[in-house]
Coordinates of C-alpha atoms in Angstrom, one line a residue:
X1 CA 1.3 -7.6 21.0
X2 CA 3.3 -4.3 20.7
X3 CA 1.2 -1.5 19.2
X4 CA 2.2 -1.1 15.6
X5 CA 3.2 2.2 14.0
X6 CA 2.6 3.1 10.4
X7 CA 6.0 5.0 10.4
X8 CA 8.1 1.9 10.9
X9 CA 9.8 0.2 7.9
X10 CA 9.3 -3.4 7.2
X11 CA 11.9 -5.7 5.6
X12 CA 9.9 -8.9 4.7
X13 CA 6.3 -8.5 5.5
X14 CA 3.9 -11.5 4.9
X15 CA 1.2 -10.9 2.3
X16 CA -2.2 -9.8 3.4
X17 CA -5.4 -11.4 2.1
X18 CA -7.8 -9.1 0.4
X19 CA -11.6 -9.4 1.1
X20 CA -14.4 -7.6 -0.7
X21 CA -17.2 -6.7 1.8
X22 CA -20.7 -5.8 0.6
X23 CA -22.4 -2.7 2.0
X24 CA -25.8 -1.1 1.6
X25 CA -26.8 2.4 2.5
X26 CA -30.1 4.3 3.0
X27 CA -30.1 6.0 -0.4
X28 CA -28.4 6.6 -3.7
X29 CA -28.2 10.2 -4.9
X30 CA -26.3 12.7 -7.0
X31 CA -25.7 16.5 -6.4
X32 CA -23.1 19.2 -6.6
X33 CA -19.7 18.8 -4.8
X34 CA -19.0 20.7 -1.6
X35 CA -16.4 23.5 -1.6
X36 CA -14.1 21.2 0.4
X37 CA -14.5 18.4 -2.1
X38 CA -13.8 20.8 -5.0
X39 CA -10.6 22.0 -3.3
X40 CA -9.3 18.4 -2.8
X41 CA -10.3 17.4 -6.3
X42 CA -8.3 20.2 -7.9
X43 CA -5.3 19.1 -5.9
X44 CA -5.8 15.5 -6.7
X45 CA -6.0 16.3 -10.5
X46 CA -2.9 18.5 -10.2
X47 CA -0.9 15.8 -8.4
X48 CA -1.9 12.8 -10.6
X49 CA -0.9 10.1 -10.8
X50 CA 0.3 10.0 -7.2
X51 CA -3.1 10.4 -5.5
X52 CA -2.0 8.3 -2.6
X53 CA -0.4 11.5 -1.3
X54 CA -3.9 12.5 -0.2
X55 CA -4.8 9.4 1.7
X56 CA -5.4 9.7 5.5
X57 CA -5.0 6.8 7.9
X58 CA -5.9 6.2 11.5
X59 CA -5.4 3.1 13.8
X60 CA -8.1 1.6 16.1
X61 CA -7.2 -1.2 18.5
X62 CA -9.6 -4.2 18.7
X63 CA -10.7 -5.3 22.2
X64 CA -10.6 -8.9 23.3
X65 CA -13.7 -10.9 22.4
X66 CA -14.2 -9.5 18.9
X67 CA -13.5 -12.0 16.1
X68 CA -12.8 -11.2 12.5
X69 CA -16.4 -11.4 11.2
X70 CA -17.3 -9.0 14.0
X71 CA -14.7 -6.5 12.8
X72 CA -16.0 -6.8 9.3
X73 CA -19.5 -6.2 10.6
X74 CA -18.6 -3.0 12.3
X75 CA -16.6 -1.7 9.3
X76 CA -19.7 -2.4 7.2
X77 CA -21.8 -0.5 9.7
X78 CA -19.5 2.5 9.4
X79 CA -19.8 2.7 5.6
X80 CA -23.5 2.2 5.8
X81 CA -23.9 5.1 8.3
X82 CA -21.7 7.7 6.5
X83 CA -22.5 8.7 2.9
X84 CA -19.0 10.3 2.5
X85 CA -17.5 6.8 2.7
X86 CA -19.5 5.6 -0.4
X87 CA -19.3 8.8 -2.5
X88 CA -17.7 9.0 -5.9
X89 CA -16.4 12.1 -7.7
X90 CA -18.3 12.9 -10.9
X91 CA -16.4 15.4 -13.2
X92 CA -18.8 17.2 -15.5
X93 CA -18.1 18.3 -19.1
X94 CA -18.2 22.0 -18.1
X95 CA -15.3 21.4 -15.6
X96 CA -17.4 21.4 -12.5
X97 CA -17.5 18.5 -10.0
X98 CA -20.5 16.6 -8.7
X99 CA -20.7 13.9 -6.1
X100 CA -22.6 10.5 -6.4
X101 CA -23.6 8.6 -3.3
X102 CA -23.8 4.8 -3.9
X103 CA -26.7 2.9 -2.4
X104 CA -24.8 -0.4 -2.4
X105 CA -21.4 -1.8 -3.4
X106 CA -18.3 -3.3 -2.0
X107 CA -15.2 -2.1 -0.2
X108 CA -11.8 -3.7 0.4
X109 CA -10.4 -5.0 3.7
X110 CA -6.9 -6.5 3.8
X111 CA -6.3 -9.1 6.6
X112 CA -2.7 -9.7 7.8
X113 CA -2.5 -12.9 9.8
X114 CA 0.5 -13.4 12.0
X115 CA 1.6 -15.8 14.7
X116 CA 3.9 -15.1 17.7
X117 CA 5.8 -18.3 17.2
X118 CA 6.6 -17.6 13.6
X119 CA 7.1 -13.8 13.5
X120 CA 8.2 -13.0 17.0
X121 CA 9.9 -9.6 17.4
X122 CA 9.0 -8.5 13.9
X123 CA 5.3 -8.2 14.6
X124 CA 5.4 -4.4 14.7
X125 CA 7.4 -4.2 11.4
X126 CA 5.1 -6.7 9.6
X127 CA 2.0 -4.8 10.5
X128 CA 3.6 -1.4 9.7
X129 CA 4.7 -2.7 6.3
X130 CA 1.2 -3.8 5.4
X131 CA -0.2 -0.5 6.6
X132 CA 2.3 1.4 4.4
X133 CA 1.3 -0.6 1.4
X134 CA -2.4 0.1 2.2
X135 CA -1.8 3.8 2.4
X136 CA 0.5 3.9 -0.7
X137 CA -2.3 2.8 -3.1
X138 CA -4.2 5.7 -4.5
X139 CA -7.9 5.7 -4.9
X140 CA -9.7 6.1 -8.2
X141 CA -12.2 8.6 -6.8
X142 CA -14.4 8.3 -9.8
X143 CA -14.9 4.5 -9.7
X144 CA -14.2 3.1 -6.2
X145 CA -15.4 4.0 -2.8
X146 CA -12.9 6.2 -0.9
X147 CA -12.6 3.8 2.1
X148 CA -10.6 0.7 2.8
X149 CA -9.1 -1.0 5.9
X150 CA -6.4 -3.3 7.1
X151 CA -7.0 -5.8 10.0
X152 CA -4.0 -7.2 11.9
X153 CA -4.7 -10.6 13.3
X154 CA -2.4 -12.3 15.9
X155 CA -2.8 -16.0 16.6
X156 CA -6.3 -15.9 15.3
X157 CA -7.5 -12.8 17.3
X158 CA -7.9 -9.3 15.6
X159 CA -5.6 -6.8 17.3
X160 CA -5.8 -3.5 15.3
X161 CA -7.6 -1.9 12.3
X162 CA -6.1 0.7 10.1
X163 CA -8.7 2.9 8.4
X164 CA -7.6 4.4 5.2
X165 CA -9.6 7.1 3.4
X166 CA -9.2 9.3 0.4
X167 CA -9.0 13.0 1.4
X168 CA -12.0 13.5 -0.9
X169 CA -14.1 11.6 1.7
X170 CA -12.9 13.1 4.9
X171 CA -10.5 15.6 6.5
X172 CA -8.3 14.7 9.5
X173 CA -11.0 15.6 12.0
X174 CA -13.5 13.5 10.1
X175 CA -11.2 10.5 10.1
X176 CA -10.6 10.8 13.8
X177 CA -14.3 11.0 14.4
X178 CA -14.7 7.8 12.3
X179 CA -12.0 6.0 14.3
X180 CA -13.7 7.0 17.6
X181 CA -17.0 5.7 16.3
X182 CA -15.4 2.4 15.3
X183 CA -13.7 2.1 18.7
X184 CA -17.2 2.5 20.4
X185 CA -18.8 0.0 18.0
X186 CA -16.1 -2.6 18.7
X187 CA -16.3 -2.0 22.5
X188 CA -20.1 -2.5 22.4
X189 CA -19.7 -5.7 20.4
X190 CA -17.0 -7.0 22.8
X191 CA -19.3 -6.2 25.8
X192 CA -22.5 -7.6 24.3
X193 CA -24.2 -4.2 24.5
X194 CA -26.2 -2.2 22.0
X195 CA -24.1 -0.3 19.4
X196 CA -24.0 3.4 20.0
X197 CA -26.4 5.4 17.8
X198 CA -24.9 7.6 15.1
X199 CA -24.5 11.2 16.0
X200 CA -26.5 13.7 14.0
X201 CA -24.4 15.5 11.4
X202 CA -24.8 17.1 8.0
X203 CA -24.0 14.8 5.0
X204 CA -21.9 16.1 2.1
X205 CA -25.0 16.4 -0.2
X206 CA -26.7 18.6 2.4
X207 CA -23.5 20.6 3.0
X208 CA -23.4 21.4 -0.7
X209 CA -27.0 22.4 -0.7
X210 CA -26.4 24.8 2.2
X211 CA -23.3 26.3 0.5
X212 CA -25.4 27.2 -2.5
X213 CA -28.2 28.6 -0.4
X214 CA -28.6 32.4 0.3
X215 CA -27.2 31.9 3.8
X216 CA -24.3 29.9 2.4
X217 CA -23.5 32.5 -0.2
X218 CA -23.6 35.3 2.3
X219 CA -21.2 33.3 4.5
X220 CA -18.9 33.0 1.4
X221 CA -18.9 36.7 0.7
X222 CA -17.9 37.5 4.2
X223 CA -15.0 35.0 4.0
X224 CA -13.8 36.4 0.7
X225 CA -13.8 39.9 2.1
X226 CA -11.5 38.6 4.9
X227 CA -9.3 37.0 2.2
X228 CA -9.0 40.4 0.5
X229 CA -8.0 42.1 3.7
X230 CA -5.3 39.6 4.4
X231 CA -4.0 39.8 0.8
X232 CA -3.8 43.6 1.1
X233 CA -1.4 43.2 4.0
X234 CA 0.8 40.4 2.6
X235 CA 3.9 40.6 0.5
X236 CA 3.7 39.8 -3.2
X237 CA 5.9 36.8 -2.6
X238 CA 7.6 35.3 0.5
X239 CA 10.6 34.6 -1.8
X240 CA 11.0 38.0 -3.5
X241 CA 14.1 37.2 -5.6
X242 CA 13.9 35.5 -9.0
X243 CA 13.8 31.7 -8.9
X244 CA 17.1 29.8 -9.3
X245 CA 17.8 26.5 -11.1
X246 CA 15.8 23.7 -9.6
X247 CA 17.1 20.4 -8.5
X248 CA 15.9 17.2 -10.1
X249 CA 13.2 16.2 -9.1
X250 CA 12.2 19.8 -8.3
X251 CA 10.3 19.4 -5.0
X252 CA 12.2 17.9 -2.0
X253 CA 10.7 17.0 1.4
X254 CA 12.9 17.0 4.4
X255 CA 11.9 15.6 7.8
X256 CA 13.2 16.4 11.3
X257 CA 12.2 14.2 14.3
X258 CA 12.8 16.0 17.6
X259 CA 12.2 15.6 21.3
X260 CA 13.4 19.1 22.0
X261 CA 10.8 21.0 20.0
X262 CA 7.7 19.9 22.0
X263 CA 9.5 20.8 25.2
X264 CA 10.7 24.2 23.9
X265 CA 7.2 25.0 22.6
X266 CA 5.7 24.2 25.9
X267 CA 8.1 26.5 27.8
X268 CA 7.8 29.3 25.3
X269 CA 3.9 29.1 25.4
X270 CA 3.9 29.2 29.2
X271 CA 6.2 32.2 29.2
X272 CA 4.1 34.2 26.8
X273 CA 0.8 33.0 28.1
X274 CA -0.3 31.8 24.7
X275 CA -0.9 28.4 23.0
X276 CA 1.6 26.0 21.7
X277 CA 0.3 26.2 18.1
X278 CA 0.4 29.9 18.2
X279 CA 4.1 29.8 19.2
X280 CA 4.9 27.3 16.4
X281 CA 3.1 29.4 13.7
X282 CA 4.6 32.7 14.9
X283 CA 8.1 31.3 15.0
X284 CA 7.7 29.7 11.5
X285 CA 6.4 32.9 10.0
X286 CA 9.1 35.0 11.6
X287 CA 11.9 32.8 10.4
X288 CA 10.6 32.5 6.9
X289 CA 10.0 36.2 6.5
X290 CA 13.0 37.6 8.3
X291 CA 15.4 35.3 6.4
X292 CA 14.1 36.9 3.2
X293 CA 14.3 40.5 4.7
X294 CA 10.5 40.8 4.9
X295 CA 8.4 42.3 7.6
X296 CA 5.1 40.4 6.8
X297 CA 4.7 36.7 6.0
X298 CA 1.8 35.4 4.0
X299 CA 0.8 31.8 4.8
X300 CA -2.0 29.4 4.1
X301 CA -3.4 27.4 7.1
X302 CA -5.9 24.7 7.3
X303 CA -9.1 25.4 9.2
X304 CA -11.5 22.6 10.3
X305 CA -14.7 24.6 9.7
X306 CA -16.6 22.8 12.4
X307 CA -17.9 25.7 14.4
X308 CA -21.5 25.0 13.3
X309 CA -23.3 22.4 15.4
X310 CA -24.4 20.4 12.4
X311 CA -20.7 20.0 11.4
X312 CA -19.3 19.0 14.8
X313 CA -19.6 15.3 14.1
X314 CA -19.6 15.3 10.3
X315 CA -17.5 12.5 8.8
X316 CA -16.6 14.4 5.6
X317 CA -14.2 16.9 4.1
X318 CA -15.2 20.3 5.3
X319 CA -11.7 21.7 6.1
X320 CA -10.3 24.3 3.7
X321 CA -7.2 26.4 3.4
X322 CA -7.3 30.0 4.6
X323 CA -4.8 32.8 4.1
X324 CA -3.2 34.9 6.9
X325 CA -0.8 37.8 6.8
X326 CA 1.4 37.7 10.0
X327 CA 3.3 40.9 10.9
X328 CA 6.8 40.1 12.0
X329 CA 8.1 43.7 12.0
X330 CA 8.0 44.2 15.8
X331 CA 10.9 44.4 18.2
X332 CA 9.6 41.6 20.4
X333 CA 8.4 38.0 19.6
X334 CA 5.4 38.9 21.7
X335 CA 4.3 41.3 19.0
X336 CA 4.4 38.5 16.4
X337 CA 2.4 36.2 18.7
X338 CA -0.3 38.9 18.9
X339 CA -0.4 39.3 15.1
X340 CA -0.5 35.5 14.5
X341 CA -3.3 35.0 17.0
X342 CA -5.4 37.8 15.6
X343 CA -4.9 36.7 12.0
X344 CA -5.5 33.0 12.8
X345 CA -8.7 33.7 14.7
X346 CA -10.1 35.8 11.9
X347 CA -9.2 33.2 9.3
X348 CA -10.8 30.3 11.2
X349 CA -14.0 32.3 11.4
X350 CA -14.1 32.8 7.6
X351 CA -13.0 29.4 6.2
X352 CA -15.8 28.5 3.9
X353 CA -15.8 29.6 0.2
X354 CA -15.4 28.4 -3.3
X355 CA -11.6 27.8 -3.7
X356 CA -11.6 29.1 -7.3
X357 CA -12.9 32.5 -6.1
X358 CA -10.2 32.8 -3.5
X359 CA -7.6 31.9 -6.1
X360 CA -9.0 34.6 -8.4
X361 CA -8.7 37.2 -5.6
X362 CA -5.0 36.2 -5.0
X363 CA -4.3 36.5 -8.7
X364 CA -6.0 39.9 -8.9
X365 CA -4.0 41.1 -5.9
X366 CA -0.7 39.7 -7.4
X367 CA 0.0 37.8 -4.2
X368 CA 1.6 34.3 -4.3
X369 CA -0.3 32.0 -1.9
X370 CA 2.1 29.1 -2.2
X371 CA 3.4 28.8 1.4
X372 CA 1.5 26.6 3.8
X373 CA 1.7 25.5 7.4
X374 CA -0.4 22.5 8.5
X375 CA 0.0 21.8 12.2
X376 CA -1.4 18.3 12.9
X377 CA 0.8 17.5 15.9
X378 CA -0.6 20.0 18.3
X379 CA -4.2 18.9 17.8
X380 CA -3.5 15.7 19.7
X381 CA -0.4 16.6 21.8
X382 CA -0.8 16.8 25.6
X383 CA 1.8 18.3 27.9
X384 CA 3.4 15.6 30.0
X385 CA 2.6 15.6 33.7
X386 CA 6.1 16.5 34.8
X387 CA 8.3 19.6 35.0
X388 CA 9.6 21.0 31.7
X389 CA 13.2 20.3 30.8
X390 CA 15.8 22.9 31.7
X391 CA 17.7 24.8 29.0
X392 CA 20.7 22.6 29.5
X393 CA 18.6 19.4 29.2
X394 CA 16.9 20.9 26.1
X395 CA 20.3 21.5 24.4
X396 CA 21.3 17.9 25.2
X397 CA 18.1 16.4 23.9
X398 CA 18.3 18.6 20.7
X399 CA 21.5 16.7 19.9
X400 CA 19.5 13.6 19.4
X401 CA 17.2 15.1 16.7
X402 CA 17.4 13.3 13.4
X403 CA 17.0 14.7 9.9
X404 CA 16.4 12.7 6.8
X405 CA 15.1 13.3 3.2
X406 CA 11.6 11.8 3.1
X407 CA 10.7 12.0 -0.6
X408 CA 11.2 14.0 -3.8
X409 CA 8.4 15.0 -6.3
X410 CA 8.4 16.1 -9.9
X411 CA 5.5 18.4 -9.5
X412 CA 3.6 20.4 -6.9
X413 CA 2.1 23.9 -6.5
X414 CA 3.9 25.0 -3.3
X415 CA 7.1 26.9 -2.6
X416 CA 7.1 26.0 1.1
X417 CA 4.9 23.5 2.9
X418 CA 5.6 22.8 6.6
X419 CA 3.7 20.1 8.4
X420 CA 3.9 18.6 11.9
X421 CA 2.9 15.1 13.0
X422 CA 2.8 13.1 16.1
X423 CA 5.1 10.0 16.3
X424 CA 2.8 7.2 17.1
X425 CA 5.2 5.0 19.1
X426 CA 6.6 8.0 21.2
X427 CA 4.3 10.9 22.2
X428 CA 7.3 12.9 23.3
X429 CA 8.5 13.3 19.7
X430 CA 7.4 15.6 16.9
X431 CA 7.9 15.0 13.2
X432 CA 8.3 18.2 11.2
X433 CA 8.4 18.0 7.4
X434 CA 9.1 20.7 4.9
X435 CA 8.4 20.3 1.2
X436 CA 10.2 23.0 -0.7
X437 CA 10.5 24.1 -4.3
X438 CA 14.2 23.9 -4.9
X439 CA 14.0 26.8 -7.3
X440 CA 13.1 28.9 -4.3
X441 CA 14.7 26.9 -1.5
X442 CA 17.7 24.9 -2.4
X443 CA 18.0 21.5 -0.6
X444 CA 20.5 22.8 1.9
X445 CA 18.1 25.6 2.9
X446 CA 15.2 23.1 3.4
X447 CA 17.3 21.1 5.9
X448 CA 18.7 24.4 7.3
X449 CA 15.2 25.7 7.9
X450 CA 14.1 22.7 9.9
X451 CA 17.2 22.7 12.0
X452 CA 17.1 26.4 12.3
X453 CA 13.5 26.4 13.5
X454 CA 14.5 24.0 16.3
X455 CA 17.3 26.3 17.3
X456 CA 15.0 29.3 17.4
X457 CA 12.4 27.5 19.5
X458 CA 15.2 26.5 22.0
X459 CA 16.2 30.1 22.2
X460 CA 12.6 31.1 22.8
X461 CA 12.4 28.6 25.7
X462 CA 15.3 30.5 27.3
X463 CA 13.9 34.0 26.9
X464 CA 12.5 36.5 24.4
X465 CA 14.2 36.6 20.9
X466 CA 13.8 39.7 18.8
X467 CA 12.4 38.8 15.3
X468 CA 15.4 40.5 13.6
X469 CA 17.7 37.9 15.3
X470 CA 15.9 34.8 14.1
X471 CA 18.1 34.2 11.0
X472 CA 21.3 34.4 12.9
X473 CA 20.1 32.2 15.7
X474 CA 18.9 29.7 13.1
X475 CA 22.3 29.6 11.7
X476 CA 21.6 31.4 8.5
X477 CA 24.6 33.7 9.3
X478 CA 23.3 36.8 7.5
X479 CA 20.8 39.4 8.9
X480 CA 19.2 40.0 5.5
X481 CA 18.4 37.8 2.5
X482 CA 20.3 34.6 2.4
X483 CA 22.2 33.9 -0.9
X484 CA 21.1 30.8 -2.7

């Protein structure tokens, strides 16, 4: 069977059968929500009714020798082991949020059964279509467990499992840990061995207890002092001119799929002796700020918050958004790289705090913190074991890049939100999306930014590029602010 990809589009996918699987955990308990849960809950409430936007999915392949009841058993083991997978949100009358861990209940598993003879070459598309439908259903985080799965079965044998979680239950690192654990459980069952023991990690209730302890509150004060320092250095707004007339719907997300960008990032990082994510962040900050005639760019990033040993293996949502001010005023891109590296390192060391306190600091400082970069691609990307492409080859490959409009939203709280993703079926590709507020970035500018970022990275692969030249190399045509 070809490995399926959640990014493919299906035309006529057979219906999956839904199963309700019973689970039982070690305890039932209620307590305050963690800071990470509070942050996601606020975003979920703000984005209603489309809470599916916050779902996270991961694929696990099933080894030969494991039947469907065996897959069900291992999924039940996962939800029994991890309290975050059976935790409900409990809004309180005073506006605060609590969490309630269920001692028992049920979760949903969809089973898609296919046969080679009947479905042939459409296997990938059928499974991908079912996976998309799984991810597209939002969770009612107050009433249903934030965990469901899809099992793809071919000629009676399970082939793959898609795990789908609400972001309230886990961040990306937590979902990847969960997928790795399921992979180990399935391998043990296939081989007839003992299941691997659960790794020691702090549960969300214990995390909330720590956050409200004297040590946790001291950690928070240190983090907020760092926020204040970065806010003092940032511009009031990355889009300093008055908003224009928005499109309808107001928020548009464009998507660029490129083979040239990973190669260009690799070459530029080697040249500057830095990391690929640092090049990506520095280039994004420079292009955004310089195209608005600014010398500093204020951005929010996502930090995993897993430095503490008790959180290394936590299946929960401990990631939070942090704020950085990147200086792009230097004469050399190397200057921006140093600024981005220093700012990012400091932010990742100070990533745990109550989100409402950080928002209050930003409001007091008069700084808009509505521009985000979330680089998910580089966390799994590995440089290929071959020489990098030459500049000529890069230019040729860039001609194959594809842009499309991914979706349009009526409401959001961002002016600029750039994300990067791996492309499951081809590790040589990167998928870069940009969600823009069309009152700040008209649709043509959203597409132009993605294509311009690719051009800038190709130029950096050939040699150094002064930050002042970024807008013209990107194709924005003017050295200062670009008219809308």
